[in-house]
mmCIF file with all atom_site columns, C-alpha atoms and ligand atoms in Angstrom:
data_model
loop_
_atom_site.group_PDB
_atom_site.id
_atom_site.type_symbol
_atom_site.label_atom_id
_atom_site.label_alt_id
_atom_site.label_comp_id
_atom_site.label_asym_id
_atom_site.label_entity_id
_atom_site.label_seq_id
_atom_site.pdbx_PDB_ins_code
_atom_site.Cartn_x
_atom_site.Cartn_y
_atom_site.Cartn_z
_atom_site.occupancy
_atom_site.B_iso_or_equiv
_atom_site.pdbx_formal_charge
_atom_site.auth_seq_id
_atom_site.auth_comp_id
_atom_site.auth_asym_id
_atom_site.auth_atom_id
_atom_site.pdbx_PDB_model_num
ATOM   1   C CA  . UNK A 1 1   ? 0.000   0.000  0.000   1.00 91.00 ? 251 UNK A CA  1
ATOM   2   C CA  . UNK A 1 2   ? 0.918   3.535  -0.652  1.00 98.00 ? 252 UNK A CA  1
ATOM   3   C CA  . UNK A 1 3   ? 0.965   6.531  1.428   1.00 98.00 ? 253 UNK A CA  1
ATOM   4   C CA  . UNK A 1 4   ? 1.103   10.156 -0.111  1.00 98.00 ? 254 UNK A CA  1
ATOM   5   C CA  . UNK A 1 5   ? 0.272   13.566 1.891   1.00 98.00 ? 255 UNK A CA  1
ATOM   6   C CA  . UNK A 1 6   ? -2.230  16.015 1.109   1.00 98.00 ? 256 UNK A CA  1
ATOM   7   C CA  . UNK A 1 7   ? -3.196  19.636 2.283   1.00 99.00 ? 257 UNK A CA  1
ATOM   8   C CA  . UNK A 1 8   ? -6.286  21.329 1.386   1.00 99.00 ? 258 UNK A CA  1
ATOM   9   C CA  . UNK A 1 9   ? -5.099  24.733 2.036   1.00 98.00 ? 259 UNK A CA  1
ATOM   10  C CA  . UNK A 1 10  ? -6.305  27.784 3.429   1.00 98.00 ? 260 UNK A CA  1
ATOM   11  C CA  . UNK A 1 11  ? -8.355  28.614 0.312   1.00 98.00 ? 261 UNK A CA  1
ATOM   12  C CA  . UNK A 1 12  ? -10.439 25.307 0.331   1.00 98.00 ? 262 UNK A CA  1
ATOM   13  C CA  . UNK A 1 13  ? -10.763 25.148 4.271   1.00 98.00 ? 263 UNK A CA  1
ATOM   14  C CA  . UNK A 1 14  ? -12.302 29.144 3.650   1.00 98.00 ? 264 UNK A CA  1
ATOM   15  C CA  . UNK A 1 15  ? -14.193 27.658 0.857   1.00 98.00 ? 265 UNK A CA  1
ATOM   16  C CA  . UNK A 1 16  ? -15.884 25.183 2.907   1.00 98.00 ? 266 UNK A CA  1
ATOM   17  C CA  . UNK A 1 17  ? -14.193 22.371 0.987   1.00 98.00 ? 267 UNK A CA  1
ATOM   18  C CA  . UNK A 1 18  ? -13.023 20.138 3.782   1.00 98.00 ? 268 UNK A CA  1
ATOM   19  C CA  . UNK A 1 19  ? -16.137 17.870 3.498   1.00 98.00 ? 269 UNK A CA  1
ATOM   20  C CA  . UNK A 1 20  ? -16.059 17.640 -0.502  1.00 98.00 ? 270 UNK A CA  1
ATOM   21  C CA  . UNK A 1 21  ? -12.603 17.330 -0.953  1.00 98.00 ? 271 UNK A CA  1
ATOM   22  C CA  . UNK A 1 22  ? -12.731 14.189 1.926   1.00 98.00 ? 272 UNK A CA  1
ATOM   23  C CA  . UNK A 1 23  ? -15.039 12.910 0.241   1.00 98.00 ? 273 UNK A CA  1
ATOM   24  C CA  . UNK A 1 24  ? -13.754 12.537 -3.345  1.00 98.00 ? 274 UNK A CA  1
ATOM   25  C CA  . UNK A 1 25  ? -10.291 11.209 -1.874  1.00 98.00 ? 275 UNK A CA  1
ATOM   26  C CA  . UNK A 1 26  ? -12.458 8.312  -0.080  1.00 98.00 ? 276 UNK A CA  1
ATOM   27  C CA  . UNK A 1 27  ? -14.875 7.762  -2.762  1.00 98.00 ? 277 UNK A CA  1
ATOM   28  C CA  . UNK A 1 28  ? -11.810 6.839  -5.343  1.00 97.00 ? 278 UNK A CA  1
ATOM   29  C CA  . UNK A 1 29  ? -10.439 4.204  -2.917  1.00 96.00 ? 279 UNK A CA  1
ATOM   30  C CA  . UNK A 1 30  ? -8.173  6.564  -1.259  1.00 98.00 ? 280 UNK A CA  1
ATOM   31  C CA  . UNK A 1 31  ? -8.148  5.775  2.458   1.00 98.00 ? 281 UNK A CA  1
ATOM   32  C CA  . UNK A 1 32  ? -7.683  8.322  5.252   1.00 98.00 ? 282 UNK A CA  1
ATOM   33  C CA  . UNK A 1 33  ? -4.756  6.643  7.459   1.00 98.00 ? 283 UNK A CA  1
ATOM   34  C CA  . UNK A 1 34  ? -3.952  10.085 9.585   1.00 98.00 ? 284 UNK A CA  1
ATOM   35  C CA  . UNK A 1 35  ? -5.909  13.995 9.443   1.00 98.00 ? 285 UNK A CA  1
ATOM   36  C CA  . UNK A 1 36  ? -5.622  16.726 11.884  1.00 98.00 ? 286 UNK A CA  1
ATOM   37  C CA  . UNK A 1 37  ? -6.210  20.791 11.395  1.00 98.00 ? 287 UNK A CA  1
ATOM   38  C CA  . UNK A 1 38  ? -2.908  23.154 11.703  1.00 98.00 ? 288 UNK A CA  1
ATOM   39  C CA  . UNK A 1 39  ? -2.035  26.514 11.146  1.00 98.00 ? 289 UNK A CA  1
ATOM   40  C CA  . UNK A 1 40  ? 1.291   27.010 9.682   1.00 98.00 ? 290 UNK A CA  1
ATOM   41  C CA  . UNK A 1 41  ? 3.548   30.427 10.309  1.00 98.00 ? 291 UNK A CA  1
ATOM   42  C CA  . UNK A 1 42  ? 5.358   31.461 7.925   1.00 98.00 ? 292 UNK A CA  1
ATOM   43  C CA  . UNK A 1 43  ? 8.871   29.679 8.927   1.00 98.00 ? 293 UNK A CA  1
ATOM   44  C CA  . UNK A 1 44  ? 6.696   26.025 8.744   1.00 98.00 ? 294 UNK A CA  1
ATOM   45  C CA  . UNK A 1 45  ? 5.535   27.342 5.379   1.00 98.00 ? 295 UNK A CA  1
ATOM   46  C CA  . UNK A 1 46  ? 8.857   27.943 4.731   1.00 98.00 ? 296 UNK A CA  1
ATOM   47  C CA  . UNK A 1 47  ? 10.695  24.310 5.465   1.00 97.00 ? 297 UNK A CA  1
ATOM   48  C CA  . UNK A 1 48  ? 7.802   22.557 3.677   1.00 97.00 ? 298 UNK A CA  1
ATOM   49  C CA  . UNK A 1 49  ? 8.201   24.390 0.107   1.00 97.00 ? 299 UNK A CA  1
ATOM   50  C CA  . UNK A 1 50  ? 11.771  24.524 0.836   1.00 95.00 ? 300 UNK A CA  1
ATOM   51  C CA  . UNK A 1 51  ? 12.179  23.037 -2.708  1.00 94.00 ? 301 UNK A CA  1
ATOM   52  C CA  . UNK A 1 52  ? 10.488  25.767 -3.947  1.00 97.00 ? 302 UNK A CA  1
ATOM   53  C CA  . UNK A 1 53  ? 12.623  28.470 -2.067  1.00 97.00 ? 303 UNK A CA  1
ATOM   54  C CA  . UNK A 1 54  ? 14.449  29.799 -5.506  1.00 98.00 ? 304 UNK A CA  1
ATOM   55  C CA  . UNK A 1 55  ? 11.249  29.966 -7.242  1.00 98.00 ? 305 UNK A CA  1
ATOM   56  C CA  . UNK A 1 56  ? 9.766   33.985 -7.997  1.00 98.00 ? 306 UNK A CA  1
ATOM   57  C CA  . UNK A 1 57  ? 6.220   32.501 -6.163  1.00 98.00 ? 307 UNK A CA  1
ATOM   58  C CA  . UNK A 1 58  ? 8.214   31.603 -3.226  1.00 98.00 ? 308 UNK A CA  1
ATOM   59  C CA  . UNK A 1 59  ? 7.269   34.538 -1.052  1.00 98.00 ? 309 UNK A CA  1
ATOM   60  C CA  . UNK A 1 60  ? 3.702   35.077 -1.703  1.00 98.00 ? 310 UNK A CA  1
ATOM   61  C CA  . UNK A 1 61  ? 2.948   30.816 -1.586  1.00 98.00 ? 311 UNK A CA  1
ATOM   62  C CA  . UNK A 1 62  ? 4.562   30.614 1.600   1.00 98.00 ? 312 UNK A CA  1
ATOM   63  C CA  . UNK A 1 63  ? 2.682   34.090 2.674   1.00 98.00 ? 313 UNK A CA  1
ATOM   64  C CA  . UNK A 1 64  ? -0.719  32.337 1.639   1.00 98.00 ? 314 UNK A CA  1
ATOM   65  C CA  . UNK A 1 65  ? 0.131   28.845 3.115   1.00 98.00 ? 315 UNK A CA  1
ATOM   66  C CA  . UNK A 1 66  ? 0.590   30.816 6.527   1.00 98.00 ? 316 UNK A CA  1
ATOM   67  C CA  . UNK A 1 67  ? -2.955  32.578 6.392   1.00 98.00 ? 317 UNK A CA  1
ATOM   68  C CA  . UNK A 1 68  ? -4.933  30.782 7.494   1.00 98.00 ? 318 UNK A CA  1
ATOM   69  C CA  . UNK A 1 69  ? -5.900  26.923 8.819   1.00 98.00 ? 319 UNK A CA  1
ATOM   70  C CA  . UNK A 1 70  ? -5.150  23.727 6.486   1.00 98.00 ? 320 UNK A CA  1
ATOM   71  C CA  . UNK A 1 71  ? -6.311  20.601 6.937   1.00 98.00 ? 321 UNK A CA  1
ATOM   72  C CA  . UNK A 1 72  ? -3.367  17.953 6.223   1.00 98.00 ? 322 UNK A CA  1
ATOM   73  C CA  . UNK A 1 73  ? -3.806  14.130 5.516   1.00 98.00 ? 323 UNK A CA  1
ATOM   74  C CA  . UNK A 1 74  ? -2.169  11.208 4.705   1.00 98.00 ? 324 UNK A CA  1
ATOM   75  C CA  . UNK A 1 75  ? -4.155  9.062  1.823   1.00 98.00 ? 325 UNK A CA  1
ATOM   76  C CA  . UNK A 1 76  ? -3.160  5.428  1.882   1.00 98.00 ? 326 UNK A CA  1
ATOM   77  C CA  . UNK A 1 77  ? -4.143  3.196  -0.908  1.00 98.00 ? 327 UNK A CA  1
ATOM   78  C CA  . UNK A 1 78  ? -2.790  1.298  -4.226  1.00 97.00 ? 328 UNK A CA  1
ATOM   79  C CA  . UNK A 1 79  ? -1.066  3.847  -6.621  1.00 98.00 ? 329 UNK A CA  1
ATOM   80  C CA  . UNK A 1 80  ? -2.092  6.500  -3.827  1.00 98.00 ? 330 UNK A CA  1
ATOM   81  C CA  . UNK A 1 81  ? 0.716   9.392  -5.160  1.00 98.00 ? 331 UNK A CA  1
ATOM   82  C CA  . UNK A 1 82  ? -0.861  9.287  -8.529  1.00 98.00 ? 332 UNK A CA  1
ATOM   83  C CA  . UNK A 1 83  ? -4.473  8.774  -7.587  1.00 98.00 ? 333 UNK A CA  1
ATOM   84  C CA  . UNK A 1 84  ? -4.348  11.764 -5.317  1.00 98.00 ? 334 UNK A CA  1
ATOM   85  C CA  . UNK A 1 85  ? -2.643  14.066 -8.215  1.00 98.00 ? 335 UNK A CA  1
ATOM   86  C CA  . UNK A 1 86  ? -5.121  12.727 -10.884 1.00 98.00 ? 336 UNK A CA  1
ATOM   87  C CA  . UNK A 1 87  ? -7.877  13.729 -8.384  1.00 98.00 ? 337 UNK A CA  1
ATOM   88  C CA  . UNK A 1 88  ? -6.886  17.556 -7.864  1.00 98.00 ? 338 UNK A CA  1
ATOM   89  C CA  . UNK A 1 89  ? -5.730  17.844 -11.420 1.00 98.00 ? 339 UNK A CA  1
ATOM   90  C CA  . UNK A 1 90  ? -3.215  20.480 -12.867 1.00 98.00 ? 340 UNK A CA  1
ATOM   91  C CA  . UNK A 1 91  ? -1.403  22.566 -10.696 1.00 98.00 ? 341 UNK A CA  1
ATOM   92  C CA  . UNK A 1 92  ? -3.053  25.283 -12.899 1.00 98.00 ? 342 UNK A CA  1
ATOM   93  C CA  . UNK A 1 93  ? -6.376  24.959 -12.843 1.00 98.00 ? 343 UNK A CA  1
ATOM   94  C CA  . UNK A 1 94  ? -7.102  26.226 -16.368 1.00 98.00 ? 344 UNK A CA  1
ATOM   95  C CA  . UNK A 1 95  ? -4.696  23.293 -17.656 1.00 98.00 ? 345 UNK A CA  1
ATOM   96  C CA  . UNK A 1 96  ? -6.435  20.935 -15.222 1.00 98.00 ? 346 UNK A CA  1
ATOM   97  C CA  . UNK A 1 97  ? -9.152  18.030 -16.717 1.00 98.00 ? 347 UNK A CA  1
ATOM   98  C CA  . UNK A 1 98  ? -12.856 18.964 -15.517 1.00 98.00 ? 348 UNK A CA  1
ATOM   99  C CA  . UNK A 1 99  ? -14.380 17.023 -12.703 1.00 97.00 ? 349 UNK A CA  1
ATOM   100 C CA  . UNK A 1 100 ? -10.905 17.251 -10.847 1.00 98.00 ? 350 UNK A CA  1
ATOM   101 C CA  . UNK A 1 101 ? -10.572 19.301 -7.883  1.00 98.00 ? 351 UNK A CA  1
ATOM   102 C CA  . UNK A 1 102 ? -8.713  22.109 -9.077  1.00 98.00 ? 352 UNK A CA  1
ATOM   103 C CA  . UNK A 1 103 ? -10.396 22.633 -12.095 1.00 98.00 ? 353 UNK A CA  1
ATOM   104 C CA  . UNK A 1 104 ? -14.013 22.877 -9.769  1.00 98.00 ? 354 UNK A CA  1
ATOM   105 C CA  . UNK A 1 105 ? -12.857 24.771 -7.201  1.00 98.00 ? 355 UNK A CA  1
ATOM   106 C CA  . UNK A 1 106 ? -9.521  26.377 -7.988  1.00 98.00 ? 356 UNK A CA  1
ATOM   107 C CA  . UNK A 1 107 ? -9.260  30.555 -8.027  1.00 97.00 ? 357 UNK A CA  1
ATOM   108 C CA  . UNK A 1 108 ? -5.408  30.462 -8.760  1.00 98.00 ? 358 UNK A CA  1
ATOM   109 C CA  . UNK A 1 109 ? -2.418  29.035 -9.958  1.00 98.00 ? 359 UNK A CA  1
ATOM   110 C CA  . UNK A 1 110 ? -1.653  29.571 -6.051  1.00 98.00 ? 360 UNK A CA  1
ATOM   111 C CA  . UNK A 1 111 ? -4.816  29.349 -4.517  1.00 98.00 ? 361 UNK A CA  1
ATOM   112 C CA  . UNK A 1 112 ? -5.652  25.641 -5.938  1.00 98.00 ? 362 UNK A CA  1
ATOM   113 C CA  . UNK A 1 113 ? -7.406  23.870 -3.408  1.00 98.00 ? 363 UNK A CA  1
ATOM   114 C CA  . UNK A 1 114 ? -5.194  21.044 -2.334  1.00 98.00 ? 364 UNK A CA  1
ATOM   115 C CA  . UNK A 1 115 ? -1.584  19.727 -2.540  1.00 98.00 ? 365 UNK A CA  1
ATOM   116 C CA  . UNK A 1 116 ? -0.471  16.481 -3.187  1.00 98.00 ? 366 UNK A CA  1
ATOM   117 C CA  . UNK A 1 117 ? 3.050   15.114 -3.156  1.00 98.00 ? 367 UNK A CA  1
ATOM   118 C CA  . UNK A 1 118 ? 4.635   14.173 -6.613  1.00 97.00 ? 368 UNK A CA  1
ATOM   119 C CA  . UNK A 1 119 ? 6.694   11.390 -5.478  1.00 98.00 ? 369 UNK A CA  1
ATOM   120 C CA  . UNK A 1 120 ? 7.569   8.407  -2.997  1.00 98.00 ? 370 UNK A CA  1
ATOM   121 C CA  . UNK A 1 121 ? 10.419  10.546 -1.661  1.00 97.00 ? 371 UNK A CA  1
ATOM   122 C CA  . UNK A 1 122 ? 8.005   13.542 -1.391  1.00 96.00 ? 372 UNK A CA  1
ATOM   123 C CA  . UNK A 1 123 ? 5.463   12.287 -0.075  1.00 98.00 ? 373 UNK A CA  1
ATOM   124 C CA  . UNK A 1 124 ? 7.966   10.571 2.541   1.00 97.00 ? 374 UNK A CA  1
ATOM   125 C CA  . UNK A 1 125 ? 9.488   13.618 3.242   1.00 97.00 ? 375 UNK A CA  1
ATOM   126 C CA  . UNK A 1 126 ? 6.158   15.491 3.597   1.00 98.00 ? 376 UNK A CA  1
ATOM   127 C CA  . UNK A 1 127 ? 4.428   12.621 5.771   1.00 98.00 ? 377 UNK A CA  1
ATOM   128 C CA  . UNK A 1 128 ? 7.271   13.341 7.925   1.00 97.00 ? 378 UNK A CA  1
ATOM   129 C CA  . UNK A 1 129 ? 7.098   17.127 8.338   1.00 98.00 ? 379 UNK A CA  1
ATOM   130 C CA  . UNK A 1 130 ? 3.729   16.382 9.438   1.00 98.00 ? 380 UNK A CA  1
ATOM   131 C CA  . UNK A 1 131 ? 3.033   13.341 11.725  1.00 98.00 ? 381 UNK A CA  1
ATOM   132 C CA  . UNK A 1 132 ? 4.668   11.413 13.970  1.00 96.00 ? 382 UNK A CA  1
ATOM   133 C CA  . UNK A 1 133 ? 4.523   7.730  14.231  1.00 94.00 ? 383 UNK A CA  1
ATOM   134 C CA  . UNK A 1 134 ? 1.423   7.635  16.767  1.00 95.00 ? 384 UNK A CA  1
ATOM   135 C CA  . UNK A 1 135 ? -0.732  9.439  14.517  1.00 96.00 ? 385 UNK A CA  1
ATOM   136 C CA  . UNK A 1 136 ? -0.377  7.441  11.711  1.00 94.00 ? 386 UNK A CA  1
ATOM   137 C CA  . UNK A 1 137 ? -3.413  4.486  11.738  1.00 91.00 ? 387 UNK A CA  1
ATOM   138 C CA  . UNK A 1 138 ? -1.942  1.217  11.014  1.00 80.00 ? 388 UNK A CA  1
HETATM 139 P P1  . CMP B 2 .   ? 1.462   22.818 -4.856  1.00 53.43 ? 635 CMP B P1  1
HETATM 140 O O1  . CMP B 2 .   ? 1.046   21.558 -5.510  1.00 53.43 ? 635 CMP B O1  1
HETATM 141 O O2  . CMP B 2 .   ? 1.168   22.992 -3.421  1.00 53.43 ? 635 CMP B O2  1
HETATM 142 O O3  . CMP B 2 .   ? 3.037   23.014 -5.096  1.00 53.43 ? 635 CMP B O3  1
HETATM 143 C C1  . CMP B 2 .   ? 3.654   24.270 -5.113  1.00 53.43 ? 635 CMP B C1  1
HETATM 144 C C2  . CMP B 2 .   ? 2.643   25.371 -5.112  1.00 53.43 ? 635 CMP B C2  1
HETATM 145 O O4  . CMP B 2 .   ? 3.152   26.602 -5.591  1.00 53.43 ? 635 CMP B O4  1
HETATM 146 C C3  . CMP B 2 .   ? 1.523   25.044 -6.099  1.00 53.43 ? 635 CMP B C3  1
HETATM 147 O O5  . CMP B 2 .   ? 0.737   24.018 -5.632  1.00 53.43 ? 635 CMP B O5  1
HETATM 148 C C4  . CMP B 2 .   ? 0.855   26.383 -6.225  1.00 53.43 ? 635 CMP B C4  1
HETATM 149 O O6  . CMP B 2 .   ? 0.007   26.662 -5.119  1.00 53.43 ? 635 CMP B O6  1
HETATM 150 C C5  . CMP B 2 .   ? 2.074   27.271 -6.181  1.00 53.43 ? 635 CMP B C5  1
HETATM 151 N N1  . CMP B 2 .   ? 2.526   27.579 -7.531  1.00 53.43 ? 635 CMP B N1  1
HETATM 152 C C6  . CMP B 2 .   ? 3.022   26.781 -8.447  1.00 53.43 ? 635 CMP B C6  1
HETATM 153 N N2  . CMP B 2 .   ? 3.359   27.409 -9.570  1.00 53.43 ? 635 CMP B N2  1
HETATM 154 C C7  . CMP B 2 .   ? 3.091   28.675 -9.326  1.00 53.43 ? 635 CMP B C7  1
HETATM 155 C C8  . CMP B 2 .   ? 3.224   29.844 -10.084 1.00 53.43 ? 635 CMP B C8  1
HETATM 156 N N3  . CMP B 2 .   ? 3.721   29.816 -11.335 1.00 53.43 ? 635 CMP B N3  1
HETATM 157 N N4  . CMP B 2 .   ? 2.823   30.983 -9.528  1.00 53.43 ? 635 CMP B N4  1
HETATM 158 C C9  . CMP B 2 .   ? 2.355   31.005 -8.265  1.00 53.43 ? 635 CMP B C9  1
HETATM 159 N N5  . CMP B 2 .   ? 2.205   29.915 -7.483  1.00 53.43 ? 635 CMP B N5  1
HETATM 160 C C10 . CMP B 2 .   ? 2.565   28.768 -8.018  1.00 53.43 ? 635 CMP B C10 1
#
């Protein structure tokens, strides 16, 4: 089974997405194996698009990603890491297929909704900047 990390960010917790965006994830086969609520400052915004940090969006992502409360999740399932990305779509939501998330609900090429990690070292580095082991349903 895989494991991949998700966030619906501040835009889709303001939205009132929390419920839909669950719900899509666990109708697909995607199974909810940790979930809490945070809100990240800007530093933890920082570390966890540190990739990201050379990048001209770096500032105002990481200013948005600290605004507010997100709602993060590990999704456990077969083929989880692509599942989850085929289920938000496009990081742009005018590139992204209709019925996804992004395309639906998406306002931005920032403000899309949800994040999913691109890869098994992502999403093992992201599962880690998250949870610890006792949160983590076995
Ligand atoms: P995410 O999947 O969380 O990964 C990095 C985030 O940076 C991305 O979603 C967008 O929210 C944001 N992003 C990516 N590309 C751009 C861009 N060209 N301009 C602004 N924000 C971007």
């Amino acid at each position: 089974m895989e494991r991949t990390l998700s966030i619906i960010k501040p835009d889709g917790v303001a939205k009132g997405l929390i419920g839909e965006v669950i719900k899509r994830f666990e109708s697909h086969g995607l199974k909810v194996a940790a979930l809490k609520m945070i809100s990240m400052n800007k530093k933890q915004a920082e570390g966890f698009y540190d990739v990201h940090r050379q990048k001209s969006f770096f500032n105002s992502l990481t200013d948005f990603m600290s605004s507010g409360p997100c709602v993060v999740l590990i999704l456990e399932g077969e083929g989880a890491i692509e599942k989850n990305r085929q289920l938000m779509g496009a990081t742009d939501y005018t590139k992204a297929d209709p019925g996804t998330i992004r395309a639906d609900f998406a306002s931005s090429i920032e403000q899309n909704i949800v994040h999913g990690s691109d890869g098994p070292e992502t999403a093992r580095y992201e599962i880690g900047y998250f949870f610890n082991a006792l949160e983590i349903v076995r």
